[in-house]
Short mmCIF file of C-alpha atoms and ligand atoms in Angstrom, two decimals:
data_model
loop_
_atom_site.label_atom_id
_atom_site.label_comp_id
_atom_site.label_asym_id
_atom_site.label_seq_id
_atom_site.Cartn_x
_atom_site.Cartn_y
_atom_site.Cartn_z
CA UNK A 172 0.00 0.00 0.00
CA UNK A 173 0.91 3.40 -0.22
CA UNK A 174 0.30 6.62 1.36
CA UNK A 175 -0.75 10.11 0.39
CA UNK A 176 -3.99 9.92 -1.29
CA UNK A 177 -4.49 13.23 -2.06
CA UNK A 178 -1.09 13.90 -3.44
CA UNK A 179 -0.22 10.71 -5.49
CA UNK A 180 2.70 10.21 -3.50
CA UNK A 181 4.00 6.89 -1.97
CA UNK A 182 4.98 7.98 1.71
CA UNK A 183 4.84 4.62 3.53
CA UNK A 184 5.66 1.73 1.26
CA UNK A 185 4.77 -1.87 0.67
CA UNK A 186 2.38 -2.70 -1.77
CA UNK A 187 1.55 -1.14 -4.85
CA UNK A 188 -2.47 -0.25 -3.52
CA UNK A 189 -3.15 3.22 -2.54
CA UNK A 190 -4.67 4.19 0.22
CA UNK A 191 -7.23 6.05 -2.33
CA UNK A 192 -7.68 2.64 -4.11
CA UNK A 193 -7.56 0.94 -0.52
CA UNK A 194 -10.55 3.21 0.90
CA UNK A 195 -12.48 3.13 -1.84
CA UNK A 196 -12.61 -0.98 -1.38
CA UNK A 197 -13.81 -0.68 2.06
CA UNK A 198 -16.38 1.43 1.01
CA UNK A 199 -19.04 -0.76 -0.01
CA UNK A 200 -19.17 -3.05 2.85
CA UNK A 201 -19.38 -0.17 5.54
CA UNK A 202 -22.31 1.52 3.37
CA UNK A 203 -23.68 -2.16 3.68
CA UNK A 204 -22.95 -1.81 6.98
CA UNK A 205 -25.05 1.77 7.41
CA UNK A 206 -27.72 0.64 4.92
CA UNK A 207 -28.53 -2.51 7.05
CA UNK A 208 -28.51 -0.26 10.58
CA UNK A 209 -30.88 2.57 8.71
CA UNK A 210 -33.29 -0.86 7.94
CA UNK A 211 -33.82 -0.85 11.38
CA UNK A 212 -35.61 2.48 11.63
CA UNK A 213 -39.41 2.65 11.32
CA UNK A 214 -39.70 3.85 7.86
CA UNK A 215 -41.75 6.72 6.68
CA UNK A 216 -41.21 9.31 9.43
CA UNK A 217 -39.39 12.70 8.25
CA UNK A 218 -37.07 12.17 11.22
CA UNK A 219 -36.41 9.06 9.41
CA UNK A 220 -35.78 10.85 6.36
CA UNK A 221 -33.27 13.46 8.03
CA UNK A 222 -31.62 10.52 9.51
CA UNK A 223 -31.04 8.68 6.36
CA UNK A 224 -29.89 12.05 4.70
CA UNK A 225 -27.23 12.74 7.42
CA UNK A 226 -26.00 8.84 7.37
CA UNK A 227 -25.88 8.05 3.81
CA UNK A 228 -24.98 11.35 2.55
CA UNK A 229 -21.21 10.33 1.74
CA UNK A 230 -18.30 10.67 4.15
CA UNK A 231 -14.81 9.65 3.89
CA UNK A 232 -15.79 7.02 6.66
CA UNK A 233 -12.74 6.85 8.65
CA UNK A 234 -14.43 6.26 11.74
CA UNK A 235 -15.07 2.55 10.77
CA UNK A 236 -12.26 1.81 8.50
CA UNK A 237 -10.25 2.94 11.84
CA UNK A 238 -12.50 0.24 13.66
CA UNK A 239 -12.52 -2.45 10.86
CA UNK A 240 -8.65 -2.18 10.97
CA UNK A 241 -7.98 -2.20 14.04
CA UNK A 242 -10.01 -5.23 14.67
CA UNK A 243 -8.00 -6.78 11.63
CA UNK A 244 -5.11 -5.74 13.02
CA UNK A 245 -5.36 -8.23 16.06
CA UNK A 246 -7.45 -11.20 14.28
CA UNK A 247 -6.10 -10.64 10.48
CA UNK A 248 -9.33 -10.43 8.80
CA UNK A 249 -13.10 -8.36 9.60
CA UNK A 250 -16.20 -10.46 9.58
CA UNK A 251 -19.68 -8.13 8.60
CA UNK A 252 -20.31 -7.70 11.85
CA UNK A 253 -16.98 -5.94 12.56
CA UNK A 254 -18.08 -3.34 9.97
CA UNK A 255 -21.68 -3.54 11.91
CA UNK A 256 -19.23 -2.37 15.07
CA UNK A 257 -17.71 0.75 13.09
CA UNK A 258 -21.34 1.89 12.06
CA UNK A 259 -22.27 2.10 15.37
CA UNK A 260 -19.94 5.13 15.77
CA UNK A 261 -20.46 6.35 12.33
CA UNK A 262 -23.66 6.81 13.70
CA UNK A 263 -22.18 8.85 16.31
CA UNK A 264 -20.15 10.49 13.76
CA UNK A 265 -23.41 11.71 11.87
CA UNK A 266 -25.67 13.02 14.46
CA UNK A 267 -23.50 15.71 15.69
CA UNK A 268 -22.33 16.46 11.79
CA UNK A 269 -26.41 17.29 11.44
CA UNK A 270 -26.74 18.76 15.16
CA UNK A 271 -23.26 20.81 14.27
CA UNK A 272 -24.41 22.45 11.28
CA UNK A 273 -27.73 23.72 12.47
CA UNK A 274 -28.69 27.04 13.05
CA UNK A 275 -27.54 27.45 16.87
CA UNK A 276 -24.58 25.43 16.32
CA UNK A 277 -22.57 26.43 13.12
CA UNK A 278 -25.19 27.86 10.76
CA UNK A 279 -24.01 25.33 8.14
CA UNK A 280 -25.46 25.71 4.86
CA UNK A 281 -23.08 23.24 3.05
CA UNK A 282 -21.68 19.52 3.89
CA UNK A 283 -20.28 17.58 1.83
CA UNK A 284 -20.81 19.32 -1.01
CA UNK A 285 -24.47 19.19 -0.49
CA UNK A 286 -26.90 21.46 1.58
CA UNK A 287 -27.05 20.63 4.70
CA UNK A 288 -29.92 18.57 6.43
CA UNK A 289 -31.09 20.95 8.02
CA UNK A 290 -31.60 23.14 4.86
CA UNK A 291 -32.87 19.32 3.32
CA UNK A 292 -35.60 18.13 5.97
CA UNK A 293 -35.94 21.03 7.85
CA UNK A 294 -34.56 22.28 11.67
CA UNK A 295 -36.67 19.90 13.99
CA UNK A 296 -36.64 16.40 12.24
CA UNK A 297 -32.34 17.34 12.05
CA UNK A 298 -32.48 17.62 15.49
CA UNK A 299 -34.83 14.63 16.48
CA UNK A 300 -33.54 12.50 13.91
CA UNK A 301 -29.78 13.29 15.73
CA UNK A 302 -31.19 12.66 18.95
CA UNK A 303 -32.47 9.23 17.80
CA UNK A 304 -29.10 8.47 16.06
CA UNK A 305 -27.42 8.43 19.93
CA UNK A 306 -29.75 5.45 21.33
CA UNK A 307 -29.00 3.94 17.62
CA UNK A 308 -25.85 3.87 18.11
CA UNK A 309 -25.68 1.92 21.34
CA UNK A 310 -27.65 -0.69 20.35
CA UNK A 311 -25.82 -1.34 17.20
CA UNK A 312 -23.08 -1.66 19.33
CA UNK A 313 -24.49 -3.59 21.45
CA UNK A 314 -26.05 -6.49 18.52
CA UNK A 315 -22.78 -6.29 16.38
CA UNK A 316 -20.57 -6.87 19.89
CA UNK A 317 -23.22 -9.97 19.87
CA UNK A 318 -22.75 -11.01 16.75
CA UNK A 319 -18.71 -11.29 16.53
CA UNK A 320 -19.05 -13.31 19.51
CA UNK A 321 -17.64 -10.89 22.66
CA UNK A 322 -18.02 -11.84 25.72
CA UNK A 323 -20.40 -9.89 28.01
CA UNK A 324 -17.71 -8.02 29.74
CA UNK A 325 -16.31 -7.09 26.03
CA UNK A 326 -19.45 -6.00 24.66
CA UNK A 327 -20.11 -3.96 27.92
CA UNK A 328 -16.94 -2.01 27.78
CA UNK A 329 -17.51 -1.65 24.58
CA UNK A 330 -20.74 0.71 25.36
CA UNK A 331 -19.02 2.20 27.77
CA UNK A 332 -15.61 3.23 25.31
CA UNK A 333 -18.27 4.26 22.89
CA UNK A 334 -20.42 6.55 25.54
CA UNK A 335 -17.34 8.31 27.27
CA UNK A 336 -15.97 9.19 23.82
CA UNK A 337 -19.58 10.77 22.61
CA UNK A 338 -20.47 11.76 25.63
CA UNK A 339 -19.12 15.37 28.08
CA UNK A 340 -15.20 13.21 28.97
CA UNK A 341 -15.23 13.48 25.00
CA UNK A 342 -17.31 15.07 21.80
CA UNK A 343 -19.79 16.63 23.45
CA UNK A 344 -17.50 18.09 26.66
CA UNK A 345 -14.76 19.29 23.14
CA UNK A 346 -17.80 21.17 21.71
CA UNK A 347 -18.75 22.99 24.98
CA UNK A 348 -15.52 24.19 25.26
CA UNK A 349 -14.88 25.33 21.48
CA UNK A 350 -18.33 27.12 21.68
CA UNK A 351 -16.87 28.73 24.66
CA UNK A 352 -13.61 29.37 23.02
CA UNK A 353 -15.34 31.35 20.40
CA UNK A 354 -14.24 35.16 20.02
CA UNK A 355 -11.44 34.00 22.46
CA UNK A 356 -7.95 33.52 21.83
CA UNK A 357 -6.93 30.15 23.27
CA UNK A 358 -3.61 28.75 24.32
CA UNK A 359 -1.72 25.47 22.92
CA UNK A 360 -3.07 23.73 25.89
CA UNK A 361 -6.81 24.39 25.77
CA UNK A 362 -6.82 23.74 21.77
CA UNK A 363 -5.26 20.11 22.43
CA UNK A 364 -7.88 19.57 25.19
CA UNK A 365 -10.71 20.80 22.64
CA UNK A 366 -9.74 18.95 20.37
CA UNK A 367 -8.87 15.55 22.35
CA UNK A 368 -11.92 16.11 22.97
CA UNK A 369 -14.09 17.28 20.13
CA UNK A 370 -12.17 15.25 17.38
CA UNK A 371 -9.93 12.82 18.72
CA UNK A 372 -12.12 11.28 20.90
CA UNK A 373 -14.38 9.80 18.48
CA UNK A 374 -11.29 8.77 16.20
CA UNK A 375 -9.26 6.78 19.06
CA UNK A 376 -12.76 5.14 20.29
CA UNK A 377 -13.19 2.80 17.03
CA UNK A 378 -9.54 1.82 17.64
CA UNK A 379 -9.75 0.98 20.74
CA UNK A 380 -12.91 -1.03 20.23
CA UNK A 381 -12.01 -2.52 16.96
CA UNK A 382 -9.01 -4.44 18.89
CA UNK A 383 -11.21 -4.93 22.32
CA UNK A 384 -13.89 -6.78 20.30
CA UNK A 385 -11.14 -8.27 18.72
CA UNK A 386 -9.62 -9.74 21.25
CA UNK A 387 -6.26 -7.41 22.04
CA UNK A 388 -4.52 -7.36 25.02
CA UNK A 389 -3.32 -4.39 27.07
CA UNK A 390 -0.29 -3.32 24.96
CA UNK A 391 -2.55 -3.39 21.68
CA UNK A 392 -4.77 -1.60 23.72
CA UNK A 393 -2.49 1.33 25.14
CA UNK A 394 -0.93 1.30 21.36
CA UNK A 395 -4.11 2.22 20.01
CA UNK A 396 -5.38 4.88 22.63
CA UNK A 397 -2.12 6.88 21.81
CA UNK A 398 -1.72 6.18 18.12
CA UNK A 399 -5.73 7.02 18.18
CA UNK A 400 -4.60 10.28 20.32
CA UNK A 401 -2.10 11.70 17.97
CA UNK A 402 -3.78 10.89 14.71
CA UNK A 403 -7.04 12.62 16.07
CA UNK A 404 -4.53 15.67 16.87
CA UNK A 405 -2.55 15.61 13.88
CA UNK A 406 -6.53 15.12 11.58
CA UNK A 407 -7.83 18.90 13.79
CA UNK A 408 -4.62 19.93 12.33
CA UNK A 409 -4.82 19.62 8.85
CA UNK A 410 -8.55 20.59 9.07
CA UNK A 411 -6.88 24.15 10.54
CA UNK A 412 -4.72 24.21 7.37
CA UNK A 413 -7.34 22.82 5.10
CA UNK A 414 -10.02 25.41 6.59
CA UNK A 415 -7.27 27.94 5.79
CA UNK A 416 -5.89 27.37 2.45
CA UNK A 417 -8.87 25.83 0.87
CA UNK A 418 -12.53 27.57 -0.53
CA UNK A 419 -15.31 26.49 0.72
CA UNK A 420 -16.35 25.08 -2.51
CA UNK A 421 -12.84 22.86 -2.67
CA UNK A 422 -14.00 21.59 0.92
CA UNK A 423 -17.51 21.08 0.65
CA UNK A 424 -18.60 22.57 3.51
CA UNK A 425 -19.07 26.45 5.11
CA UNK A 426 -18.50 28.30 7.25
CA UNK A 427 -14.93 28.80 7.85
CA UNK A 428 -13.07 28.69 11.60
CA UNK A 429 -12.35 32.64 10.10
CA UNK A 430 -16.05 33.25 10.23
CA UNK A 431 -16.74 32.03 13.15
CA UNK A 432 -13.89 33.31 15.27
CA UNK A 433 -12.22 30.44 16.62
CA UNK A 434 -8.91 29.81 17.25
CA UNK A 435 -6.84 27.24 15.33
CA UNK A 436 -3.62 25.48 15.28
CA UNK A 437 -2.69 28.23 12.09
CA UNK A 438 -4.33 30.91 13.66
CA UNK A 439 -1.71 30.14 16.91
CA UNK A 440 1.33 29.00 15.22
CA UNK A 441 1.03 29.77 11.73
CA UNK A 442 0.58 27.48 8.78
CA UNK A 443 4.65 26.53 8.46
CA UNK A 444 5.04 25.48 12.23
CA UNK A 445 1.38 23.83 11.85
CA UNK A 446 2.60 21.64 9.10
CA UNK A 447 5.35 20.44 11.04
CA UNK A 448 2.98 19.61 13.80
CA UNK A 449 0.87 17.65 12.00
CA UNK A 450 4.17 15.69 10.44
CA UNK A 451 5.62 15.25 14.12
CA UNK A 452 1.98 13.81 15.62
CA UNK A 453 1.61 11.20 12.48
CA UNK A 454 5.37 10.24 13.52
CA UNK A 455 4.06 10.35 17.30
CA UNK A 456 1.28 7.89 15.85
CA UNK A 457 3.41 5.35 13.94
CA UNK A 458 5.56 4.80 16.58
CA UNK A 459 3.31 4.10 19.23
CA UNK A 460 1.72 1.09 16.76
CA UNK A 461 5.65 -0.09 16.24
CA UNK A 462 5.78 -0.03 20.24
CA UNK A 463 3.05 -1.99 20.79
CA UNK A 464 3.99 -4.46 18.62
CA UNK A 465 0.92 -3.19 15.85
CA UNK A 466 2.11 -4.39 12.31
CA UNK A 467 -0.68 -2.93 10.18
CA UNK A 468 0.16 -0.95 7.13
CA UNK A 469 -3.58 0.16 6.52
CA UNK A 470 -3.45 1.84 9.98
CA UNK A 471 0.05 3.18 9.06
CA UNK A 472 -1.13 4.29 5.75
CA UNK A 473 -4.59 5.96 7.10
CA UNK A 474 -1.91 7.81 9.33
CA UNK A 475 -0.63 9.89 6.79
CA UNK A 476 -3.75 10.01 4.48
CA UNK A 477 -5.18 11.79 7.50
CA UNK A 478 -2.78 14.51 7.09
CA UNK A 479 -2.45 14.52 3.94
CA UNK A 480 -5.53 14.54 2.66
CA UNK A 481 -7.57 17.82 0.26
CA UNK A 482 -10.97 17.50 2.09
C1 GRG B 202 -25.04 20.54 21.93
C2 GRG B 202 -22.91 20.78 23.29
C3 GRG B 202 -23.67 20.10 22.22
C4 GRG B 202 -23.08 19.10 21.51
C5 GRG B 202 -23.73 18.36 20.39
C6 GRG B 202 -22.72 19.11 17.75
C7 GRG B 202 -21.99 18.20 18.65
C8 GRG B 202 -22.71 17.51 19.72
C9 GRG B 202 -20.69 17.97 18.52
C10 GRG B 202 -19.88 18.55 17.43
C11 GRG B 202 -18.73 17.69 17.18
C12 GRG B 202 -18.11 17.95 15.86
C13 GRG B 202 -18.92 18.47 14.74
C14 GRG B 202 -16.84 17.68 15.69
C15 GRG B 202 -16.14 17.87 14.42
C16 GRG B 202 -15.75 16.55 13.94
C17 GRG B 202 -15.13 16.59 12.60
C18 GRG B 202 -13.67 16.78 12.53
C19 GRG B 202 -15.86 16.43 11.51
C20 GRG B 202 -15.34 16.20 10.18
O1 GRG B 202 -14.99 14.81 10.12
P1 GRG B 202 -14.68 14.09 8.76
O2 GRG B 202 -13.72 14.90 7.97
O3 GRG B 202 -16.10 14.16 8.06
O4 GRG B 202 -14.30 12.68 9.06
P2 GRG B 202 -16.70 13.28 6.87
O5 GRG B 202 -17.58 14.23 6.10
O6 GRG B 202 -15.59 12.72 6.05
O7 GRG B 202 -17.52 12.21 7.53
#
């Protein structure tokens, strides 16, 4: 495989798949994945149909490929219901995309490249069919834990890695502080803690439970809460530069960090130093997999597609 997606370039060796190539494989079976956990929903309600819009409306999907491999990482291949596992916090994923972009969030008019659901289904189905999307995700962590097999205690600490990284220790607790941290200019420190919150949480939670489920011991463990930790820095990162250097046409989604008034990694250290950051945290990231004894070039590769990525 081979890094660096957006830019063409190798950057981490092996075999001749890109990670481009690579992603776009996985696709299909986590879409499966989403389509089977939208079946679920009682059809014909327009909180349904805000729901579907913000789940099946695209992505990159990283949240379950990070699960999927991780998992694969520890047993060498990912049954369906591992892919069931990493839609549970896709699910996650999606709700506070739609509950983000409303009105009294973000204002978001664009996501995606598409109008926003919101703008699609209207302000009160977004925000039901979000709401509904949190007790979703749960139990579809909860049957796909079931269905690979986990033990009680696994598929228990499963819910509970999955809650603490939604929930106020994690997504929820990050965007509390960055709407505090609006019109404010915040130090190294708080941004880090945002973000480990806001971002990173929900990107080293599928990591962590793709190798519980599968079976991984402490080490794998630690390996993955710290690789999980500086890839979800290093991805806030290269959002900051993307959000900088990039129209919100090339990104597919408004408004900027400028118009809101929030302070980023390039607003703090400028966009040179914040390059080098986000090269220093994916190097940060590799070498806590080669620490714990984690041979997986898809997680290696994902490592620098997150940085190096154009959207
Ligand atoms: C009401 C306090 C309160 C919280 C509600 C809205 C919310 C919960 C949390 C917001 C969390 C949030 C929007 C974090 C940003 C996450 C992020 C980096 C999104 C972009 O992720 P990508 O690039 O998106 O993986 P795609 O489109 O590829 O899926």
């Amino acid at each position: 495989m081979t890094g660096g997606a957006a830019s063409g370039e190798p950057s981490s060796g092996g075999s001749s798949v890109s990670i481009g190539e690579f992603l776009a494989g996985e696709l299909p079976r986590i879409d499966a994945a989403l389509d089977r956990a939208m079946d679920r929903l009682p059809a014909g309600t327009p909180a349904a149909a805000a729901i579907r819009h913000g789940v099946l409306s695209g992505g990159k999907r990283l949240r379950p490929i990070l699960l999927v491999e991780a998992f694969r990482s520890v047993r060498g291949e990912a049954p369906e219901a591992a892919y069931d596992l990493g839609a549970a916090v896709e699910l996650i994923h999606a709700y506070s995309l739609m509950h983000d972009d409303l009105p009294c969030m973000d204002d978001a008019l664009l996501r995606r490249g598409e109008p926003t659901t919101h703008r699609e289904h209207g302000e009160d189905d977004t925000m039901l069919g979000g709401a509904a999307l949190i007790p979703l995700a749960g139990l579809q962590s909860w049957n796909a834990s079931g269905d690979l097999g986990c033990a009680d205690v696994i598929r228990r600490q499963l819910l509970v890695d999955l809650c603490r990284a939604a929930g106020s220790e994690g997504m929820v607790g990050g965007q509390v502080l960055d709407l505090l941290g609006e019109d404010e200019v915040l130090t190294a420190e708080e941004l880090d803690g945002l973000h480990s919150r806001k971002t990173g949480a929900l990107l080293t939670a599928p990591l962590v439970m793709g190798a519980r489920a599968a079976g991984a011991g402490p080490d794998v463990l630690e390996a993955m809460t710290l690789y999980g930790r500086s890839i979800g820095l290093a991805f806030q990162v290269a959002d900051d530069i993307l959000d900088a250097t990039s129209s919100a046409e090339e990104l597919g989604k408004n408004p900027s960090d400028e118009d809101l008034n929030k302070s980023t990694y390039v607003s703090l250290h400028g966009l040179a130093a914040a390059r080098d950051q986000a090269g220093a945290l994916v190097e940060e990231g590799l070498e806590a997999l080669r620490r714990g004894g984690v041979d997986s070039e898809p997680l290696r590769a994902l490592a620098h597609f997150i940085v190096e990525r154009d959207h």
